[in-house]
mmCIF file of C-alpha atoms in Angstrom:
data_model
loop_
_atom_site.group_PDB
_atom_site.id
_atom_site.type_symbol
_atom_site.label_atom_id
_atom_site.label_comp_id
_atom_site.label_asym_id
_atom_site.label_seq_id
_atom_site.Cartn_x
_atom_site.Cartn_y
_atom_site.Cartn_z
ATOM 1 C CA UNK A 14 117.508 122.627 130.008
ATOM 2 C CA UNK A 15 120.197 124.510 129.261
ATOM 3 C CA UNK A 16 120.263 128.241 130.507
ATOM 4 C CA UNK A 17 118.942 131.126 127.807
ATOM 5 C CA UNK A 18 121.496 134.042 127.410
ATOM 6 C CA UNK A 19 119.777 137.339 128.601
ATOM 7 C CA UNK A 20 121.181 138.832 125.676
ATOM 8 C CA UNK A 21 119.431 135.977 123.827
ATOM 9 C CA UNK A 22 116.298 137.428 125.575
ATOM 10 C CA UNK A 23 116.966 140.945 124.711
ATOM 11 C CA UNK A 24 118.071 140.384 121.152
ATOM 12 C CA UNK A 25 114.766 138.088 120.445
ATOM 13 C CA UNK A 26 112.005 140.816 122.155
ATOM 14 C CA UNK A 27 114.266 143.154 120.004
ATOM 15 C CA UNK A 28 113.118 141.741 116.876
ATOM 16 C CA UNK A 29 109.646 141.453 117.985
ATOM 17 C CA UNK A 30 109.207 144.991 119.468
ATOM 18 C CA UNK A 31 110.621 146.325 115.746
ATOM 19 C CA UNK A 32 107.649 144.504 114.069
ATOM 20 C CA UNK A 33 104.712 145.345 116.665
ATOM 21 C CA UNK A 34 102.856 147.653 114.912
ATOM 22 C CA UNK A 35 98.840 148.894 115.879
ATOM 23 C CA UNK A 36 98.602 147.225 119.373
ATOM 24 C CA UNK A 37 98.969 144.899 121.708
ATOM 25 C CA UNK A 38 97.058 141.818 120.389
ATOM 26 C CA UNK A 39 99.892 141.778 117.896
ATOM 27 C CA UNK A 40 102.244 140.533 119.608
ATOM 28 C CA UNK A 41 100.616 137.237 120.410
ATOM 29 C CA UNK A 42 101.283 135.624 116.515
ATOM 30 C CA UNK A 43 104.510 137.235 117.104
ATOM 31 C CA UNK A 44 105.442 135.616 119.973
ATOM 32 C CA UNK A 45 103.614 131.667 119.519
ATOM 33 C CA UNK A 46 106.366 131.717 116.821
ATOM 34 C CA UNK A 47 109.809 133.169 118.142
ATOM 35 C CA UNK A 48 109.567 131.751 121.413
ATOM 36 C CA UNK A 49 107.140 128.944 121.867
ATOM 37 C CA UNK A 50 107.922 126.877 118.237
ATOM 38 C CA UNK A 51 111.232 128.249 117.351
ATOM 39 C CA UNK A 52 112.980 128.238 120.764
ATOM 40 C CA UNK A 53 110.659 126.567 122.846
ATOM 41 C CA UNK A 54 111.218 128.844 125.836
ATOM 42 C CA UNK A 55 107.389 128.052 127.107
ATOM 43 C CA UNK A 56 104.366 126.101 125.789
ATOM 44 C CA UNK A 57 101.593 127.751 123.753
ATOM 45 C CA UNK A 58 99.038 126.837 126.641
ATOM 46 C CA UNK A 59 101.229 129.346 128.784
ATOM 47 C CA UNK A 60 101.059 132.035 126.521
ATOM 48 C CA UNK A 61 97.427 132.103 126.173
ATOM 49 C CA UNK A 62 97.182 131.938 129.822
ATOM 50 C CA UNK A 63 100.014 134.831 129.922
ATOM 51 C CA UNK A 64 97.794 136.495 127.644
ATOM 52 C CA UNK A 65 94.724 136.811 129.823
ATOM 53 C CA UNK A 66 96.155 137.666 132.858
ATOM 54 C CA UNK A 67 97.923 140.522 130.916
ATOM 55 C CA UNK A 68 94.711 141.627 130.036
ATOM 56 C CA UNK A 69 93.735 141.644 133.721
ATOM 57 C CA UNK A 70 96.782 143.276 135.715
ATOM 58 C CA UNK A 71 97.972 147.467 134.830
ATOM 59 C CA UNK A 72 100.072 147.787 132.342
ATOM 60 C CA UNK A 73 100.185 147.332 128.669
ATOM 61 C CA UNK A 74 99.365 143.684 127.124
ATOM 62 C CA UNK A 75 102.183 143.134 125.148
ATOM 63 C CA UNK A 76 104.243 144.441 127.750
ATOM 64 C CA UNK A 77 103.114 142.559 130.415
ATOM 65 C CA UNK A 78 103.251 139.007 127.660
ATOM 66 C CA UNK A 79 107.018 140.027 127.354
ATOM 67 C CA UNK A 80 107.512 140.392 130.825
ATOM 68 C CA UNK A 81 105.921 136.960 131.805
ATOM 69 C CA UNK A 82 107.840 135.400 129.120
ATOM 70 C CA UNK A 83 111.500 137.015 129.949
ATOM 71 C CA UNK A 84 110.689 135.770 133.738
ATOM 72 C CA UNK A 85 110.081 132.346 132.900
ATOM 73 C CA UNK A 86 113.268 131.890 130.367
ATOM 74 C CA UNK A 87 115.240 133.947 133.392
ATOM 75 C CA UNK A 88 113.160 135.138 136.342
ATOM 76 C CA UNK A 89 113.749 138.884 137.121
ATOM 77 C CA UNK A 90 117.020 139.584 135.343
ATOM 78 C CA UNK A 91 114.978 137.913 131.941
ATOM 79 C CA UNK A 92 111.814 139.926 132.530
ATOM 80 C CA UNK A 93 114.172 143.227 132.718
ATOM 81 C CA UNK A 94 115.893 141.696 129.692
ATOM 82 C CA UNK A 95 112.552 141.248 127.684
ATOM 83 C CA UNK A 96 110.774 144.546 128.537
ATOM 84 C CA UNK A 97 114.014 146.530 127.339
ATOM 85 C CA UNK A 98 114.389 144.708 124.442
ATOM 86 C CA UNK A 99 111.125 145.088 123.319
ATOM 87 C CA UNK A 100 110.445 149.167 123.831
ATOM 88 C CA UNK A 101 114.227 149.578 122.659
ATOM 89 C CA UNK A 102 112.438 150.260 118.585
ATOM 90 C CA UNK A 103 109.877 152.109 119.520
ATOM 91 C CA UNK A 104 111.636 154.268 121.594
ATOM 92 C CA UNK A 105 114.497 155.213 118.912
ATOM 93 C CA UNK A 106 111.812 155.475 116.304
ATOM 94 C CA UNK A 107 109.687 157.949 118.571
ATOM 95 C CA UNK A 108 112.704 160.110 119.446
ATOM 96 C CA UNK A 109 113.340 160.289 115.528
ATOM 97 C CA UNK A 110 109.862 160.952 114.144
ATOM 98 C CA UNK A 111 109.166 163.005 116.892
ATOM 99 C CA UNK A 112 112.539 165.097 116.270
ATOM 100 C CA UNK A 113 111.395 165.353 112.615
ATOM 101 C CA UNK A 114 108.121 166.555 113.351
ATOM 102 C CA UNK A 115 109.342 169.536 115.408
ATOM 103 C CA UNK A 116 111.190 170.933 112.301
ATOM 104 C CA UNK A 117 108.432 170.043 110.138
ATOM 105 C CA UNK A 118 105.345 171.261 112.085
ATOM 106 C CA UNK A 119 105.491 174.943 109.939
ATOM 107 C CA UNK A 120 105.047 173.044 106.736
ATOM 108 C CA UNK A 121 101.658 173.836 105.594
ATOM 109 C CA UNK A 122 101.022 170.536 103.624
ATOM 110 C CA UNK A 123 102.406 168.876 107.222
ATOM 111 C CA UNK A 124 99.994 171.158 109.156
ATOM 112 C CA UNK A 125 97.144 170.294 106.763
ATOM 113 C CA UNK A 126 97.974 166.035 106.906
ATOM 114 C CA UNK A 127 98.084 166.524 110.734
ATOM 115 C CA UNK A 128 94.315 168.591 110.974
ATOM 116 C CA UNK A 129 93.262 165.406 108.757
ATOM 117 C CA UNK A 130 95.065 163.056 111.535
ATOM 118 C CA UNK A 131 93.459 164.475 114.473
ATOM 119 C CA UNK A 132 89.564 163.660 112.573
ATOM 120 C CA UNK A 133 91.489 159.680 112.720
ATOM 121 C CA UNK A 134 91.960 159.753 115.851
ATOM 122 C CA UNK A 135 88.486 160.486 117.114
ATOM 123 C CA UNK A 136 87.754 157.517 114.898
ATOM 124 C CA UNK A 137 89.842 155.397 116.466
ATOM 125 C CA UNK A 138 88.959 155.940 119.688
ATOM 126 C CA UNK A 139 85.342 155.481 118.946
ATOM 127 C CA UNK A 140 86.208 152.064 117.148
ATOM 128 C CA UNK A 141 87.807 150.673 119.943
ATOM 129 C CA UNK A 142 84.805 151.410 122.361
ATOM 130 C CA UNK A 143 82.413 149.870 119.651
ATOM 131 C CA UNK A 144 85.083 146.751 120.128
ATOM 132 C CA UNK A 145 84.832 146.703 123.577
ATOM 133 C CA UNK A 146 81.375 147.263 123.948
ATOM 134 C CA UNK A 147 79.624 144.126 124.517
ATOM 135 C CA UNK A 148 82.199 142.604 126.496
ATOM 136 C CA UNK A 149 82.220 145.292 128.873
ATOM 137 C CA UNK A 150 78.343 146.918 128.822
ATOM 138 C CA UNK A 151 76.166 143.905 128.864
ATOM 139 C CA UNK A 152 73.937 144.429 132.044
ATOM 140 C CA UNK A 153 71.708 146.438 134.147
ATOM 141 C CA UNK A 154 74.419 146.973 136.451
ATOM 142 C CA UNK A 155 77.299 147.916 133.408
ATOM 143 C CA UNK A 156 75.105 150.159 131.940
ATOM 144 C CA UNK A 157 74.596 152.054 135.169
ATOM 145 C CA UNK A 158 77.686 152.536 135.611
ATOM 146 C CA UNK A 159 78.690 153.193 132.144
ATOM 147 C CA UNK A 160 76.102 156.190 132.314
ATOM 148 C CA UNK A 161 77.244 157.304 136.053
ATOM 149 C CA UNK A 162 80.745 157.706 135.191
ATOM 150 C CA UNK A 163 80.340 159.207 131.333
ATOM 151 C CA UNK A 164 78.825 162.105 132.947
ATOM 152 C CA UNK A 165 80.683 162.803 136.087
ATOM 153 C CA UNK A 166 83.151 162.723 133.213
ATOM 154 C CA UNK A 167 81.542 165.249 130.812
ATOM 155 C CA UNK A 168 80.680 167.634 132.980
ATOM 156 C CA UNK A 169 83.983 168.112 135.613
ATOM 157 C CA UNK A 170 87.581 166.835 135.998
ATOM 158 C CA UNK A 171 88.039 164.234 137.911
ATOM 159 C CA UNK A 172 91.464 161.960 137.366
ATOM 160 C CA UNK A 173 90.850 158.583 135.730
ATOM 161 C CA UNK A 174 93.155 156.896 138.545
ATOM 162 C CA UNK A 175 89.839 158.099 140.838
ATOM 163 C CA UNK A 176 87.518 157.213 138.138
ATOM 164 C CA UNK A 177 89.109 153.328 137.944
ATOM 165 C CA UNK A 178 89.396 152.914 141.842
ATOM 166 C CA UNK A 179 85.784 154.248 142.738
ATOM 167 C CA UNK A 180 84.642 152.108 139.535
ATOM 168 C CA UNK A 181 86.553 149.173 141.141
ATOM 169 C CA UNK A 182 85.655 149.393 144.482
ATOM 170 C CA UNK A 183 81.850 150.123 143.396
ATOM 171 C CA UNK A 184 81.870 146.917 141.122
ATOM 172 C CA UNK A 185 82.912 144.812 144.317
ATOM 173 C CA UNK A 186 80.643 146.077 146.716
ATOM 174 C CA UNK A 187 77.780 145.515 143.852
ATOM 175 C CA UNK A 188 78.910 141.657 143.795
ATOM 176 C CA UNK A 189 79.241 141.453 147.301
ATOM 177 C CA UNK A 190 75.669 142.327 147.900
ATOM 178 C CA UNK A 191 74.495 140.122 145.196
ATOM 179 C CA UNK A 192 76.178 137.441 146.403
ATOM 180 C CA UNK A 193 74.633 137.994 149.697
ATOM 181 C CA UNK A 194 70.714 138.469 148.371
ATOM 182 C CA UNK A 195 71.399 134.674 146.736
ATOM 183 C CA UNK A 196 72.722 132.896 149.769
ATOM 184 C CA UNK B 8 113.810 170.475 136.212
ATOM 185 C CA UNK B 9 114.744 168.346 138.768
ATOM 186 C CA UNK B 10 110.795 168.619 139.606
ATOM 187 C CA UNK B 11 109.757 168.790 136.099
ATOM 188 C CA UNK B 12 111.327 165.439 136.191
ATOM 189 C CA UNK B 13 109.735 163.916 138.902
ATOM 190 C CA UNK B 14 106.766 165.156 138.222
ATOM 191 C CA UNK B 15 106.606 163.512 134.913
ATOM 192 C CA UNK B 16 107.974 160.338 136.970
ATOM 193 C CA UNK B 17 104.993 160.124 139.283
ATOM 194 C CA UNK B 18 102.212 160.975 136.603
ATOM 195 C CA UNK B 19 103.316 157.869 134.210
ATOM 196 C CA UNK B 20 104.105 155.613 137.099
ATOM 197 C CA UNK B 21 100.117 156.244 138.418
ATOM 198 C CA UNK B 22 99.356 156.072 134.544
ATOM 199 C CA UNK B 23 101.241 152.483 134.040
ATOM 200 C CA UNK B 24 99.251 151.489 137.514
ATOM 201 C CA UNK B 25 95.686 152.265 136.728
ATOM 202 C CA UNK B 26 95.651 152.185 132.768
ATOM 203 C CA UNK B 27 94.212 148.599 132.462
ATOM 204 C CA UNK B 28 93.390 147.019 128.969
ATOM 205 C CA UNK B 29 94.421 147.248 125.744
ATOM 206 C CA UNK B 30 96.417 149.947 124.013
ATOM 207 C CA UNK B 31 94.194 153.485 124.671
ATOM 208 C CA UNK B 32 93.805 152.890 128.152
ATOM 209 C CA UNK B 33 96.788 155.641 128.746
ATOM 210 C CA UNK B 34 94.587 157.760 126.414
ATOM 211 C CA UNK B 35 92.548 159.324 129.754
ATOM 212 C CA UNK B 36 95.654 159.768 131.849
ATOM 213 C CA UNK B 37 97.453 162.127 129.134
ATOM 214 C CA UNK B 38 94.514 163.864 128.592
ATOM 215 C CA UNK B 39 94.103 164.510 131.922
ATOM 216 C CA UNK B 40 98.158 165.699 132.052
ATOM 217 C CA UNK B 41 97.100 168.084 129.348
ATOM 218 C CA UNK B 42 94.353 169.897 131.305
ATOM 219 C CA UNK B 43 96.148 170.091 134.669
ATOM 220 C CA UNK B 44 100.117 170.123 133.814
ATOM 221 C CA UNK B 45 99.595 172.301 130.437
ATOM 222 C CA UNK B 46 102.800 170.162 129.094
ATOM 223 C CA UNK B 47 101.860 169.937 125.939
ATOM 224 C CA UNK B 48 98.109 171.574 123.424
ATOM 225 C CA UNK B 49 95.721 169.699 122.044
ATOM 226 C CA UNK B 50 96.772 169.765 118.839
ATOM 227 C CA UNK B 51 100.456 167.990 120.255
ATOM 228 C CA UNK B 52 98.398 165.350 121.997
ATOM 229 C CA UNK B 53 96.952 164.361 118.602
ATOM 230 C CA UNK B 54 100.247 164.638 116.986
ATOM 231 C CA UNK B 55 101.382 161.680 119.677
ATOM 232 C CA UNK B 56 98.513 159.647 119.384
ATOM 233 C CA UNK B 57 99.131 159.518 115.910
ATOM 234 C CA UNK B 58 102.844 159.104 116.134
ATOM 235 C CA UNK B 59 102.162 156.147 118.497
ATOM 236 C CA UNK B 60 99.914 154.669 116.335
ATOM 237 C CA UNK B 61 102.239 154.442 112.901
ATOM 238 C CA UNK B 62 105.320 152.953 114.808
ATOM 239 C CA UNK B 63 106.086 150.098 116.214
ATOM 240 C CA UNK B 64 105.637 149.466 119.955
ATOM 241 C CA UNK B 65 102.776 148.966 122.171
ATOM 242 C CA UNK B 66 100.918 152.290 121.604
ATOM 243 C CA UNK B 67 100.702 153.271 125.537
ATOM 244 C CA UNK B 68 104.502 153.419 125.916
ATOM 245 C CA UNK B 69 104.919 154.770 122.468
ATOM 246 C CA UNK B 70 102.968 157.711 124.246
ATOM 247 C CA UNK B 71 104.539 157.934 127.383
ATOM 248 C CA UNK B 72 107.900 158.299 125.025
ATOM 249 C CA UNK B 73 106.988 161.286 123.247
ATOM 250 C CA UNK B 74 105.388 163.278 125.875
ATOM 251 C CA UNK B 75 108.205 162.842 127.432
ATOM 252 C CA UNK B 76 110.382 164.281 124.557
ATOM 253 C CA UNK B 77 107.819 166.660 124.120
ATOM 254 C CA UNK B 78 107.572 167.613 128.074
ATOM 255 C CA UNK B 79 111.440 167.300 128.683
ATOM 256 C CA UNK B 80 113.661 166.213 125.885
ATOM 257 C CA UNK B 81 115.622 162.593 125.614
ATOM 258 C CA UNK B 82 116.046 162.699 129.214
ATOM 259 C CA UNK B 83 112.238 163.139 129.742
ATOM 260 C CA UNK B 84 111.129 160.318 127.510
ATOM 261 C CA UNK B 85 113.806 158.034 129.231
ATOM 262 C CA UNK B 86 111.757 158.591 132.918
ATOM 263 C CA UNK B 87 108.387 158.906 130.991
ATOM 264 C CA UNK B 88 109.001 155.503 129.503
ATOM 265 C CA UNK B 89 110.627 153.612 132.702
ATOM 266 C CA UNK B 90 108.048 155.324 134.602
ATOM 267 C CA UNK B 91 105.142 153.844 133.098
ATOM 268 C CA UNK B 92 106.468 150.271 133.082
ATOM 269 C CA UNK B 93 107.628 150.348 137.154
ATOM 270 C CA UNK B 94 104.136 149.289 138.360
ATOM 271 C CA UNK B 95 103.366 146.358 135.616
ATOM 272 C CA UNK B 96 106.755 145.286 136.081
ATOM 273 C CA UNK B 97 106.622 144.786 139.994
ATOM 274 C CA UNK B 98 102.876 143.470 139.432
ATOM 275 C CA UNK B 99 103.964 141.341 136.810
ATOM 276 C CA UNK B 100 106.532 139.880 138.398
ATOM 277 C CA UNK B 101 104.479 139.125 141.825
ATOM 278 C CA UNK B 102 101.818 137.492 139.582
ATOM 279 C CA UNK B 103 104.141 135.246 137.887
ATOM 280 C CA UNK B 104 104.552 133.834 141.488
ATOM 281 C CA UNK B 105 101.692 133.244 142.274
ATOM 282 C CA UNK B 106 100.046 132.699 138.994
ATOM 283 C CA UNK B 107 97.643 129.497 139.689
ATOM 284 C CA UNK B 108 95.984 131.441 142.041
ATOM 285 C CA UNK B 109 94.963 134.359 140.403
ATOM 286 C CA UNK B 110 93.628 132.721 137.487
ATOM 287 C CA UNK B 111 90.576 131.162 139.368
ATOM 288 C CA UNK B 112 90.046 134.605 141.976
ATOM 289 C CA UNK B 113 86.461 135.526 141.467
ATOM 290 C CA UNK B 114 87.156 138.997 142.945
ATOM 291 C CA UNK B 115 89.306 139.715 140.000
ATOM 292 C CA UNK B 116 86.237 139.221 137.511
ATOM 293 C CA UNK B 117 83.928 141.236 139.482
ATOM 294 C CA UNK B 118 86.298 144.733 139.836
ATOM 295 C CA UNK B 119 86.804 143.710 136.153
ATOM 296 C CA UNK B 120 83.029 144.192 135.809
ATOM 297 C CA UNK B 121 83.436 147.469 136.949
ATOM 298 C CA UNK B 122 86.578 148.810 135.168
ATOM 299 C CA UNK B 123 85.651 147.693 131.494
ATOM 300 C CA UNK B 124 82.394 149.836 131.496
ATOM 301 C CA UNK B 125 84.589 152.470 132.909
ATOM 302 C CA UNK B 126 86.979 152.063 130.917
ATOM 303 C CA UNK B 127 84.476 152.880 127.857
ATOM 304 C CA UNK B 128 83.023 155.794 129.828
ATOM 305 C CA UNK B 129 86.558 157.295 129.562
ATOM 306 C CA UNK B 130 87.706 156.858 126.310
ATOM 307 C CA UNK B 131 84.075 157.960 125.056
ATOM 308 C CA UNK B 132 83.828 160.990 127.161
ATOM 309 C CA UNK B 133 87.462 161.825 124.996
ATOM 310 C CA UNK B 134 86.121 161.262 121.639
ATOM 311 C CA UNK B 135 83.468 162.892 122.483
ATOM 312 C CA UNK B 136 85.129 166.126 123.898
ATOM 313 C CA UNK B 137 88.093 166.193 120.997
ATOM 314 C CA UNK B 138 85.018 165.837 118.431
ATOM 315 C CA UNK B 139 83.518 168.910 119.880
ATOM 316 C CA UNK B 140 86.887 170.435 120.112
ATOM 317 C CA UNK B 141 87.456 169.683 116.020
ATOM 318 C CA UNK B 142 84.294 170.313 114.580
ATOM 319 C CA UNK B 143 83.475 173.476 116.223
ATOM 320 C CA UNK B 144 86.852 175.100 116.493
ATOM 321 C CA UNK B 145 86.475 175.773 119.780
ATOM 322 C CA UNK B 146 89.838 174.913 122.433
ATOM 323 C CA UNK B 147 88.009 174.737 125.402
ATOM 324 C CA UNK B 148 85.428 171.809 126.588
ATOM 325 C CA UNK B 149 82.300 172.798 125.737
ATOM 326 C CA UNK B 150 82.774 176.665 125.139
ATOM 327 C CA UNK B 151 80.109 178.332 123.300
ATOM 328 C CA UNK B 152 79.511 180.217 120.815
ATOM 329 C CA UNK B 153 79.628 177.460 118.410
ATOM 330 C CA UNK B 154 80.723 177.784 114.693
ATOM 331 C CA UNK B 155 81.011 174.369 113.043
ATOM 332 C CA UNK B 156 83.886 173.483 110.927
ATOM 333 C CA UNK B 157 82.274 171.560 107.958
ATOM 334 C CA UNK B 158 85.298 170.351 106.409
ATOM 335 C CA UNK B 159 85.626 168.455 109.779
ATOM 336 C CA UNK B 160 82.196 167.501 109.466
ATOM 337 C CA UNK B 161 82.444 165.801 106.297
ATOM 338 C CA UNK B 162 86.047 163.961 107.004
ATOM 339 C CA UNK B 163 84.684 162.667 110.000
ATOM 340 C CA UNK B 164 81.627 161.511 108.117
ATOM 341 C CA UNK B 165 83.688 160.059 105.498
ATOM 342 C CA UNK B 166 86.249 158.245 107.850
ATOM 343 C CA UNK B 167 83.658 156.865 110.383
ATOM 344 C CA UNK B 168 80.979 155.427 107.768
ATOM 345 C CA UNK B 169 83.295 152.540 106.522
ATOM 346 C CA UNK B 170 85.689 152.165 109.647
ATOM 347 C CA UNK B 171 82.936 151.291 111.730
ATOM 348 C CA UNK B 172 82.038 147.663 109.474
ATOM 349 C CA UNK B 173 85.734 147.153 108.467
ATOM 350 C CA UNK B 174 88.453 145.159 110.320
ATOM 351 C CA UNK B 175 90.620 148.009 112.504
ATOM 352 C CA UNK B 176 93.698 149.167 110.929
ATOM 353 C CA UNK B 177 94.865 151.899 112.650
ATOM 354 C CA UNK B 178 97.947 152.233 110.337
ATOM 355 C CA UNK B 179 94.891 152.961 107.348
ATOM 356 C CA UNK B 180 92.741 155.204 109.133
ATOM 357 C CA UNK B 181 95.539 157.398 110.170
ATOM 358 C CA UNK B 182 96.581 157.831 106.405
ATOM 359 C CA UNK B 183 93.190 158.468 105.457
ATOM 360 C CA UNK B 184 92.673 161.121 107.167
ATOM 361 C CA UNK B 185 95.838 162.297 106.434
ATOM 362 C CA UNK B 186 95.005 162.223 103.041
ATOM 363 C CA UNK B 187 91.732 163.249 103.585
ATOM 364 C CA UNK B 188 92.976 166.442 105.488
ATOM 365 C CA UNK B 189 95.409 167.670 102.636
ATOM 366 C CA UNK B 190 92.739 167.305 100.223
ATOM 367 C CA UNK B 191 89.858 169.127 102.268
ATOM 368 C CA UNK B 192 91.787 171.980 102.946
ATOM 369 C CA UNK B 193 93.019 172.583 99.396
ATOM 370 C CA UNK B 194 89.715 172.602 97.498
#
C-alpha cells in the first residue's frame, strides 16, 4: 500500500472536524465515509471496534476515533496529524465567537438570548443523563452507587477526578467479591 | 502568568484523564475549576457550554478552548486545548498497541460499571445545582432565602416537556431557549 501523506491526514480530519457539530457520535457517519469507503485507510469493522474502545479509554470519542485512525494510516506522526486537523475548526471558530461575545455581552437583547441559553443548558444536561440512564443504572449495585455519590456530591466539594477513581476502584472491589461468593 | 499557565495546564490535562464518555463528561471538571480557581462566573460557564455546543468540534475540547481564552487569552486556549488531549493521546496511542487485548479485559467492564453511574451522579448533581442557581436567583449552592424566578420556571417547563420525548438536538434546544429568553423577558 502506498504511504498516506500526513498532510493528506491533516487536510481530511480538517474537513471532518469543520462539519462535527453536537457531539461525538457524529463523527462516526462522518468518518465510515471519508476514510473507510472513499480512501480505504481502514475497514468499517475497525472503526466500530475504534469506536468502543473510545468510549472506554479518557478522552473525548471523536477524538480518540481520530486518533486511532491517524495511527493506523501513519502511527504516531498520523495520530498527531489527525487530532490537529480535526480541533484546527473548532478552535478558530471558538476564538472568533468567543471574541465576539466579549464585545457583545452589554447588549441587552444578547444578555436576554443568553439568560434563555443558560435554562438550555440545564436541559441538556438532564437529557443526556435520561440517555445514559439505563445503560449505566440498571442494578442493585448501580443504583447504590448512583445514590452514594449524588449526595457526597450535593452536599460538599469533592473533585470529580476523586469522585471517578473512588467510583472505579469501588466498582472493582464490588466484582472482585462477587466473583469470589460464586466460585 | 507563567503559573496561571501551568495551572490551567495541569487542570485540563487531569480533566482529559478522568473525563470518560461522551461529550459532557468535562462538564464536572469546569465546574469544579469555577468553584476553586474563580477563573471564570457562572453565568461565563453557561456562555461556553453554549458556545461549545453551536460549533463544530467535539464539545469537551470546544470547552477547554474557551476557558482558556476566557482564563488567559489565545495563548491560554492553545495550553487549555493541548492540555486536555495529552492523556488520551498517550492512552490512545498505547491502546492501539495492544488493542486485541483490551477488547476482551473483563476488568475494564467492571470499573466501567462503576464510572457510568458516576458519571450520571455528576452531571445530575450539576443540573441540579445550576437549576437551583436559575430559578431562584440565588449565586451560591443552596443559599437561602429563596425567591423563585418564574420566568425561569416556565422556560424550563416549556423547554423540558417536549425535549425529553424528542430526538436530541442540541443545536435546537439552544435556540429555543434563546428565543424563549428574549421573549420572556420582554413581555
Amino acid at each position: 500500500m502506498e504511504k498516506i501523506s500526513l498532510r493528506e491526514i491533516y487536510k481530511i480530519f480538517f474537513i471532518i472536524g469543520a462539519q462535527l457539530i453536537g457531539g461525538g457520535y457524529v463523527i462516526l457517519p462522518l468518518l465510515k465515509k471519508y476514510i473507510a469507503e472513499e480512501r480505504k485507510w481502514l475497514s468499517e469493522e475497525e472503526l466500530i471496534d475504534y469506536f468502543a474502545v473510545s468510549q472506554c479509554i479518557p478522552g473525548i470519542i471523536a477524538g480518540n476515533i481520530a486518533i486511532f485512525s491517524g495511527y493506523k494510516a501513519r502511527k504516531g506522526l498520523g495520530a498527531l496529524a489527525a487530532i490537529t486537523g480535526l480541533i484546527t475548526p473548532p478552535f478558530l471558530c471558538i476564538l472568533i465567537l468567543a471574541h465576539i461575545l466579549t464585545n457583545f455581552t452589554n447588549n441587552e437583547i444578547v444578555q436576554e438570548a443568553f439568560w434563555g441559553i443558560r435554562i438550555s443548558v440545564i436541559v441538556l444536561i438532564i437529557i443526556t443523563v435520561k440517555d445514559m440512564w439505563t445503560k449505566s443504572v440498571n442494578s442493585k449495585f448501580t443504583y447504590t452507587l448512583f445514590s452514594i455519590v449524588l449526595i457526597f456530591l450535593l452536599t460538599m466539594k469533592i473533585s470529580p477526578a476523586v469522585i471517578i477513581i473512588l467510583s472505579a476502584l469501588s466498582a472493582l472491589l464490588y466484582s472482585k467479591i462477587k466473583g469470589n461468593k460464586n466460585a | 502568568m507563567l503559573k496561571l499557565y501551568l495551572l490551567l495546564y495541569y487542570e485540563f490535562f487531569k480533566t482529559g484523564l478522568f473525563a470518560i464518555g461522551g461529550g459532557y463528561a468535562a462538564l464536572p471538571f469546569l465546574y469544579y475549576m469555577q468553584s476553586s480557581h474563580n477563573w471564570f462566573d457562572m453565568d461565563e460557564l453557561t456562555n461556553m457550554i453554549a458556545v461549545s455546543n453551536i460549533t463544530p468540534g467535539p464539545i469537551g475540547i470546544n470547552m477547554a478552548t474557551y476557558t482558556g481564552y476566557t482564563t488567559a487569552g489565545i495563548f491560554g486556549s492553545i495550553i487549555s486545548t493541548t492540555a486536555i488531549i495529552t492523556a488520551p493521546f498517550i492512552i490512545a496511542i498505547i491502546i492501539m498497541k495492544l488493542i486485541n487485548k483490551f477488547k476482551s479485559c473483563k476488568e475494564i467492564n467492571y470499573i466501567f460499571n462503576g464510572l457510568r453511574p458516576a458519571s450520571c451522579a455528576l452531571l445530575i448533581s450539576i443540573g441540579l445545582k445550576l437549576l437551583y442557581q436559575t430559578i431562584t436567583y440565588n449565586k451560591e449552592e443552596w443559599s437561602f432565602p429563596v425567591q423563585f424566578d418564574y420566568n425561569a420556571i416556565i422556560l424550563f417547563l416549556i423547554l423540558i416537556l417536549p425535549f425529553t420525548f424528542m430526538k436530541k438536538r442540541p443545536f435546537i434546544v439552544i435556540l429555543a431557549g434563546a428565543v424563549g429568553g428574549i421573549i420572556l423577558k420582554n413581555i
